[in-house]
Tab-separated table of C-alpha atoms in Angstrom:
chain	number	residue	atom	x	y	z
A	121	MET	CA	105.357	46.418	48.624
A	122	ALA	CA	103.859	42.881	47.638
A	123	LYS	CA	101.683	42.864	50.622
A	124	ARG	CA	100.221	46.268	49.596
A	125	GLU	CA	99.503	45.483	45.964
A	126	ARG	CA	97.651	42.358	47.148
A	127	VAL	CA	95.440	44.256	49.779
A	128	VAL	CA	94.530	47.037	46.429
A	129	ARG	CA	93.652	43.662	44.319
A	130	MET	CA	91.492	42.341	46.842
A	131	SER	CA	89.514	45.649	46.834
A	132	VAL	CA	89.096	45.632	43.413
A	133	GLU	CA	87.866	42.263	42.767
A	134	GLN	CA	86.943	40.209	45.841
A	135	PRO	CA	83.178	42.131	46.150
A	136	LEU	CA	82.719	40.842	42.416
A	137	TRP	CA	83.084	37.169	43.525
A	138	ARG	CA	81.247	37.857	46.897
A	139	ALA	CA	78.792	38.679	44.629
A	140	LEU	CA	78.638	36.186	41.933
A	141	THR	CA	78.449	33.371	44.768
A	142	GLY	CA	75.230	35.510	46.374
A	143	TYR	CA	73.459	35.640	42.638
A	144	ARG	CA	73.973	31.888	42.008
A	145	VAL	CA	72.440	30.665	45.181
A	146	LEU	CA	69.866	32.956	44.964
A	147	THR	CA	69.030	32.198	41.084
A	148	MET	CA	69.425	28.926	41.761
A	149	VAL	CA	66.387	29.040	44.848
A	150	TYR	CA	64.637	31.311	41.987
A	151	ALA	CA	64.644	28.378	39.092
A	152	VAL	CA	63.784	25.613	41.916
A	153	LEU	CA	60.370	27.487	42.842
A	154	ILE	CA	59.660	28.814	39.456
A	155	PHE	CA	59.572	25.395	38.054
A	156	VAL	CA	58.241	23.956	41.695
A	157	PHE	CA	55.060	26.349	41.194
A	158	GLY	CA	54.432	26.014	37.408
A	159	HIS	CA	55.267	21.769	37.216
A	160	GLU	CA	51.877	20.896	36.151
A	161	ARG	CA	52.524	22.407	32.578
A	162	TYR	CA	55.502	19.895	32.152
A	163	GLU	CA	54.918	16.815	30.483
A	164	ARG	CA	58.181	14.795	31.589
A	165	PRO	CA	58.337	16.668	34.819
A	166	TRP	CA	60.713	13.777	35.897
A	167	VAL	CA	63.805	15.712	33.510
A	168	GLY	CA	63.126	18.757	35.658
A	169	VAL	CA	63.024	17.624	38.613
A	170	VAL	CA	66.634	15.500	37.538
A	171	TYR	CA	68.158	18.630	36.610
A	172	LEU	CA	67.259	20.641	38.897
A	173	ALA	CA	68.584	18.387	41.541
A	174	VAL	CA	72.112	17.756	39.176
A	175	LEU	CA	71.835	22.628	39.420
A	176	CYS	CA	71.400	22.049	43.079
A	177	VAL	CA	74.276	19.951	43.965
A	178	TRP	CA	76.468	21.276	41.441
A	179	ASN	CA	75.986	24.964	42.519
A	180	LEU	CA	76.348	24.144	46.213
A	181	ALA	CA	79.509	22.332	45.627
A	182	THR	CA	81.389	24.923	43.506
A	183	LEU	CA	80.528	27.696	45.645
A	184	PRO	CA	84.340	27.958	46.851
A	185	LYS	CA	85.236	28.110	43.037
A	186	VAL	CA	83.678	31.332	42.561
A	187	ALA	CA	84.992	32.810	45.714
A	188	ASN	CA	87.819	34.181	43.951
A	189	ALA	CA	89.544	34.100	40.840
A	190	ALA	CA	92.768	31.477	41.764
A	191	GLY	CA	89.518	29.238	42.234
A	192	CYS	CA	87.313	29.718	39.241
A	193	THR	CA	89.557	28.204	36.698
A	194	ARG	CA	89.305	27.666	32.774
A	195	ARG	CA	88.157	23.974	33.306
A	196	PHE	CA	85.502	25.379	35.779
A	197	LEU	CA	84.057	27.451	33.670
A	198	GLY	CA	83.737	25.431	30.780
A	199	ALA	CA	82.169	22.878	33.375
A	200	ASP	CA	79.665	25.470	34.873
A	201	LEU	CA	78.628	26.655	31.584
A	202	ALA	CA	77.916	23.341	29.818
A	203	VAL	CA	75.716	22.637	33.362
A	204	ALA	CA	74.033	25.650	32.173
A	205	LEU	CA	73.279	25.213	28.238
A	206	THR	CA	72.471	21.523	28.984
A	207	GLY	CA	69.159	23.267	30.928
A	208	ILE	CA	68.273	25.402	28.194
A	209	LEU	CA	68.544	22.272	25.819
A	210	LEU	CA	66.727	20.153	28.243
A	211	THR	CA	63.780	22.523	28.154
A	212	PRO	CA	61.560	21.336	25.272
A	213	LEU	CA	62.122	17.843	26.437
A	214	ALA	CA	60.508	18.508	29.688
A	215	ASP	CA	58.136	21.071	28.402
A	216	ALA	CA	56.837	20.026	24.824
A	217	HIS	CA	54.968	23.483	24.509
A	218	ALA	CA	58.218	25.557	25.552
A	219	ARG	CA	58.721	26.272	21.451
A	220	SER	CA	55.755	27.377	21.177
A	221	VAL	CA	54.745	29.760	24.664
A	222	ASP	CA	57.107	32.123	26.336
A	223	GLY	CA	58.254	31.036	29.281
A	224	SER	CA	61.370	30.480	31.515
A	225	THR	CA	63.862	27.151	30.665
A	226	LEU	CA	64.989	25.422	33.451
A	227	PRO	CA	67.937	26.724	34.660
A	228	SER	CA	66.096	29.887	34.572
A	229	ILE	CA	68.633	33.073	35.074
A	230	TRP	CA	70.828	31.118	36.593
A	231	THR	CA	72.591	30.694	33.762
A	232	ALA	CA	73.260	34.770	33.493
A	233	GLY	CA	75.836	33.739	36.782
A	234	SER	CA	78.341	31.464	34.499
A	235	VAL	CA	78.681	34.396	31.821
A	236	LEU	CA	79.081	36.532	34.551
A	237	ALA	CA	81.605	33.941	35.679
A	238	PHE	CA	83.527	34.205	32.552
A	239	ALA	CA	83.248	38.216	32.652
A	240	ILE	CA	85.137	38.642	36.464
A	241	LYS	CA	87.411	35.955	35.227
A	242	GLY	CA	88.565	36.801	31.519
A	243	GLY	CA	86.983	40.404	30.663
A	244	TRP	CA	84.345	41.353	27.998
A	245	ARG	CA	86.030	39.228	25.588
A	246	TRP	CA	85.359	35.708	27.039
A	247	ALA	CA	81.679	37.410	28.660
A	248	GLY	CA	81.012	37.839	24.770
A	249	PHE	CA	82.147	34.095	23.791
A	250	ALA	CA	80.044	32.606	26.754
A	251	SER	CA	77.006	34.794	26.162
A	252	SER	CA	76.951	34.082	22.594
A	253	LEU	CA	76.884	30.187	23.599
A	254	VAL	CA	73.867	30.867	25.413
A	255	ALA	CA	72.705	33.193	22.487
A	256	VAL	CA	72.872	29.825	20.315
A	257	ALA	CA	71.161	27.604	22.422
A	258	ASN	CA	68.385	29.818	23.696
A	259	VAL	CA	67.746	30.014	19.805
A	260	VAL	CA	67.716	26.006	19.330
A	261	GLU	CA	65.613	25.569	22.322
A	262	ARG	CA	62.981	27.751	21.331
A	263	GLY	CA	63.640	26.667	17.473
A	264	HIS	CA	63.407	29.912	15.893
A	265	PRO	CA	64.298	33.390	17.369
A	266	THR	CA	61.131	35.389	19.462
A	267	ARG	CA	61.012	39.074	20.700
A	268	ASP	CA	61.314	37.654	24.473
A	269	THR	CA	64.082	35.145	23.268
A	270	VAL	CA	65.882	38.225	21.006
A	271	HIS	CA	65.687	40.790	24.611
A	272	ASN	CA	66.967	38.669	27.071
A	273	VAL	CA	69.932	37.131	24.667
A	274	ILE	CA	70.694	40.918	24.016
A	275	LEU	CA	69.828	41.925	28.160
A	276	VAL	CA	72.820	39.284	28.943
A	277	TRP	CA	75.195	40.393	26.055
A	278	VAL	CA	75.100	43.863	27.226
A	279	ALA	CA	75.562	42.833	31.062
A	280	SER	CA	77.971	40.481	30.905
A	281	ILE	CA	80.044	42.371	28.094
A	282	ALA	CA	79.860	45.801	30.334
A	283	ILE	CA	80.875	44.291	33.669
A	284	GLY	CA	83.643	42.613	31.699
A	285	TYR	CA	84.930	45.693	30.323
A	286	VAL	CA	84.630	47.697	34.040
A	287	VAL	CA	86.763	44.594	35.194
A	288	GLU	CA	89.503	44.978	32.963
A	289	VAL	CA	89.575	48.846	33.407
A	290	ALA	CA	89.856	48.128	37.327
A	291	ARG	CA	92.381	45.875	36.835
A	292	ALA	CA	94.370	48.282	34.828
A	293	SER	CA	93.770	51.055	37.348
A	294	GLU	CA	95.007	48.538	40.379
A	295	ARG	CA	98.081	48.261	38.421
A	296	THR	CA	98.660	51.653	38.029
A	297	LEU	CA	98.384	52.342	41.389
A	298	ALA	CA	100.907	49.744	42.638
A	299	ARG	CA	102.966	50.867	40.169
A	300	ALA	CA	102.319	54.187	41.734
A	301	LEU	CA	103.293	53.023	44.935
A	302	GLU	CA	106.537	51.204	44.364
A	303	ILE	CA	107.643	54.247	42.486
A	304	GLU	CA	106.791	56.322	45.724
A	305	ALA	CA	108.464	54.305	47.844
A	306	ALA	CA	111.494	53.953	45.941
A	307	THR	CA	111.795	57.666	45.593
A	308	ARG	CA	111.440	57.884	49.166
A	309	GLU	CA	114.435	55.597	49.960
A	310	ARG	CA	116.399	57.231	47.040
A	311	GLU	CA	115.775	60.528	49.416
A	312	ARG	CA	116.515	59.102	52.478
A	313	LEU	CA	119.755	57.498	50.938
A	314	ALA	CA	120.664	61.107	49.885
A	315	ARG	CA	120.134	62.971	52.873
A	316	ASP	CA	122.504	60.349	54.522
A	317	ILE	CA	125.201	60.846	52.084
A	318	HIS	CA	124.846	64.475	52.379
A	319	ASP	CA	125.213	64.458	56.294
A	320	GLY	CA	128.045	62.008	55.990
A	321	VAL	CA	130.260	60.919	53.046
A	322	LEU	CA	129.991	64.612	51.418
A	323	GLN	CA	130.732	66.820	54.703
A	324	VAL	CA	133.816	64.934	55.090
A	325	LEU	CA	135.029	65.102	51.366
A	326	ALA	CA	134.162	68.965	51.805
A	327	MET	CA	136.172	68.889	54.743
A	328	VAL	CA	139.280	66.548	53.328
A	329	GLN	CA	139.171	69.534	50.709
A	330	ARG	CA	139.543	72.228	52.813
A	331	ARG	CA	141.974	70.805	55.258
A	332	GLY	CA	144.159	69.621	51.981
A	333	THR	CA	144.179	73.191	50.317
A	334	ALA	CA	145.087	74.607	53.458
A	335	LEU	CA	147.742	72.803	54.266
A	336	GLY	CA	149.882	72.755	50.325
A	337	GLY	CA	151.684	69.975	49.443
A	338	GLU	CA	150.971	66.356	48.724
A	339	ALA	CA	147.888	67.190	51.135
A	340	ALA	CA	146.530	69.923	48.682
A	341	GLU	CA	146.634	67.046	45.665
A	342	LEU	CA	144.587	64.976	48.137
A	343	GLY	CA	142.171	67.790	48.719
A	344	ARG	CA	141.848	68.282	45.074
A	345	MET	CA	140.687	64.601	44.356
A	346	ALA	CA	138.367	64.818	47.392
A	347	GLY	CA	136.771	68.114	46.042
A	348	GLU	CA	136.549	66.458	42.426
A	349	GLN	CA	134.562	63.312	44.497
A	350	GLU	CA	132.595	65.714	45.995
A	351	VAL	CA	131.141	67.080	42.892
A	352	ALA	CA	130.892	64.083	40.979
A	353	LEU	CA	128.566	62.759	44.294
A	354	ARG	CA	126.602	65.703	44.456
A	355	THR	CA	125.913	65.591	40.687
A	356	LEU	CA	124.863	62.055	41.141
A	357	VAL	CA	122.416	62.705	43.612
A	358	ALA	CA	121.000	65.486	42.490
A	359	GLY	CA	120.416	63.945	39.101
A	360	GLY	CA	118.967	60.996	41.139
A	361	LEU	CA	116.328	63.370	42.653
A	362	ALA	CA	115.442	65.420	39.824
A	363	ARG	CA	111.776	65.581	39.190
A	364	PRO	CA	110.617	64.611	35.652
A	365	SER	CA	108.283	67.658	34.316
A	366	LEU	CA	105.550	67.921	31.836
A	367	VAL	CA	105.994	69.682	28.380
A	368	SER	CA	102.667	69.638	26.615
A	369	GLU	CA	102.447	68.608	23.195
A	370	ASP	CA	102.209	72.393	21.928
A	371	GLU	CA	105.353	73.196	23.755
A	372	SER	CA	107.337	70.197	22.409
A	373	GLU	CA	107.055	72.087	19.008
A	374	GLY	CA	108.595	75.019	19.959
A	375	PRO	CA	112.080	75.534	21.130
A	376	TRP	CA	112.374	72.356	22.232
A	377	SER	CA	110.734	70.114	19.481
A	378	GLY	CA	113.583	68.020	18.852
A	379	SER	CA	113.320	66.547	22.649
A	380	SER	CA	111.126	64.250	24.167
A	381	ARG	CA	107.981	65.258	25.700
A	382	TRP	CA	109.498	64.616	29.437
A	383	THR	CA	112.243	65.927	30.199
A	384	THR	CA	114.573	66.655	33.463
A	385	ARG	CA	115.317	70.001	35.231
A	386	PRO	CA	118.952	69.476	36.222
A	387	THR	CA	119.443	70.322	39.819
A	388	THR	CA	122.253	72.545	40.937
A	389	PRO	CA	124.473	70.937	43.709
A	390	PRO	CA	124.320	73.200	47.047
A	391	PRO	CA	127.257	74.590	48.148
A	392	SER	CA	129.358	72.742	51.051
A	393	THR	CA	128.673	74.180	54.468
A	394	CYS	CA	130.909	72.028	56.116
A	395	ALA	CA	133.741	74.672	57.925
A	396	PRO	CA	137.143	73.250	58.141
């Protein structure tokens, strides 16, 4: 059952981590190309070169960290977000006109990868926290909120929180499915045991009861005790296999208003079919 549950989890989360890995690589290349084709406007291009070199080394070295949830630890998430925020705040140092002219920051859209890692790892609350820090860094970088800055901030905010919420819903569905598989396996095992008991022990008890009754005397008392045990065991088996039935809230306000929504319909033990 643990193996089956692990397969379900991989089917839910692993594609998200693979997509994040590809996103980080592509956006790293995009940030480098943006800087290369626009380096003439930078007053201190060496700042951008140093930062992007560090970004490339960090991004490539930490690809295993974003390959799965186990490797993506809180410490890594904090360091990764710090790299993104540092690039945003260093943009005015490399480009003196960055505060007066709308343009991309040094990490560009690579920053969203850090926020998405928070969303996939911790859900929409973590995503909201990370995107808020990115929003503050963008406003500080520009000196004042502009239309493009607000637009980009809201876009990252909404996208990351939505993805985080979807991840939480997927994990809840995954746990429900795993629990349903466990219940199904337990029910099948109980039914198998019930069939074995019905075909073996119950038939023996029924035969002892019939033979004891026929012989009389002390054998009759033994047969009576066997009959009582047969009834008790049949009741136990039938009660364990009874299916719960749903009762609507409207019905629960009727004759069964004092009972629970979940009721169990008793099953009458089948008569013995064993002949003496």
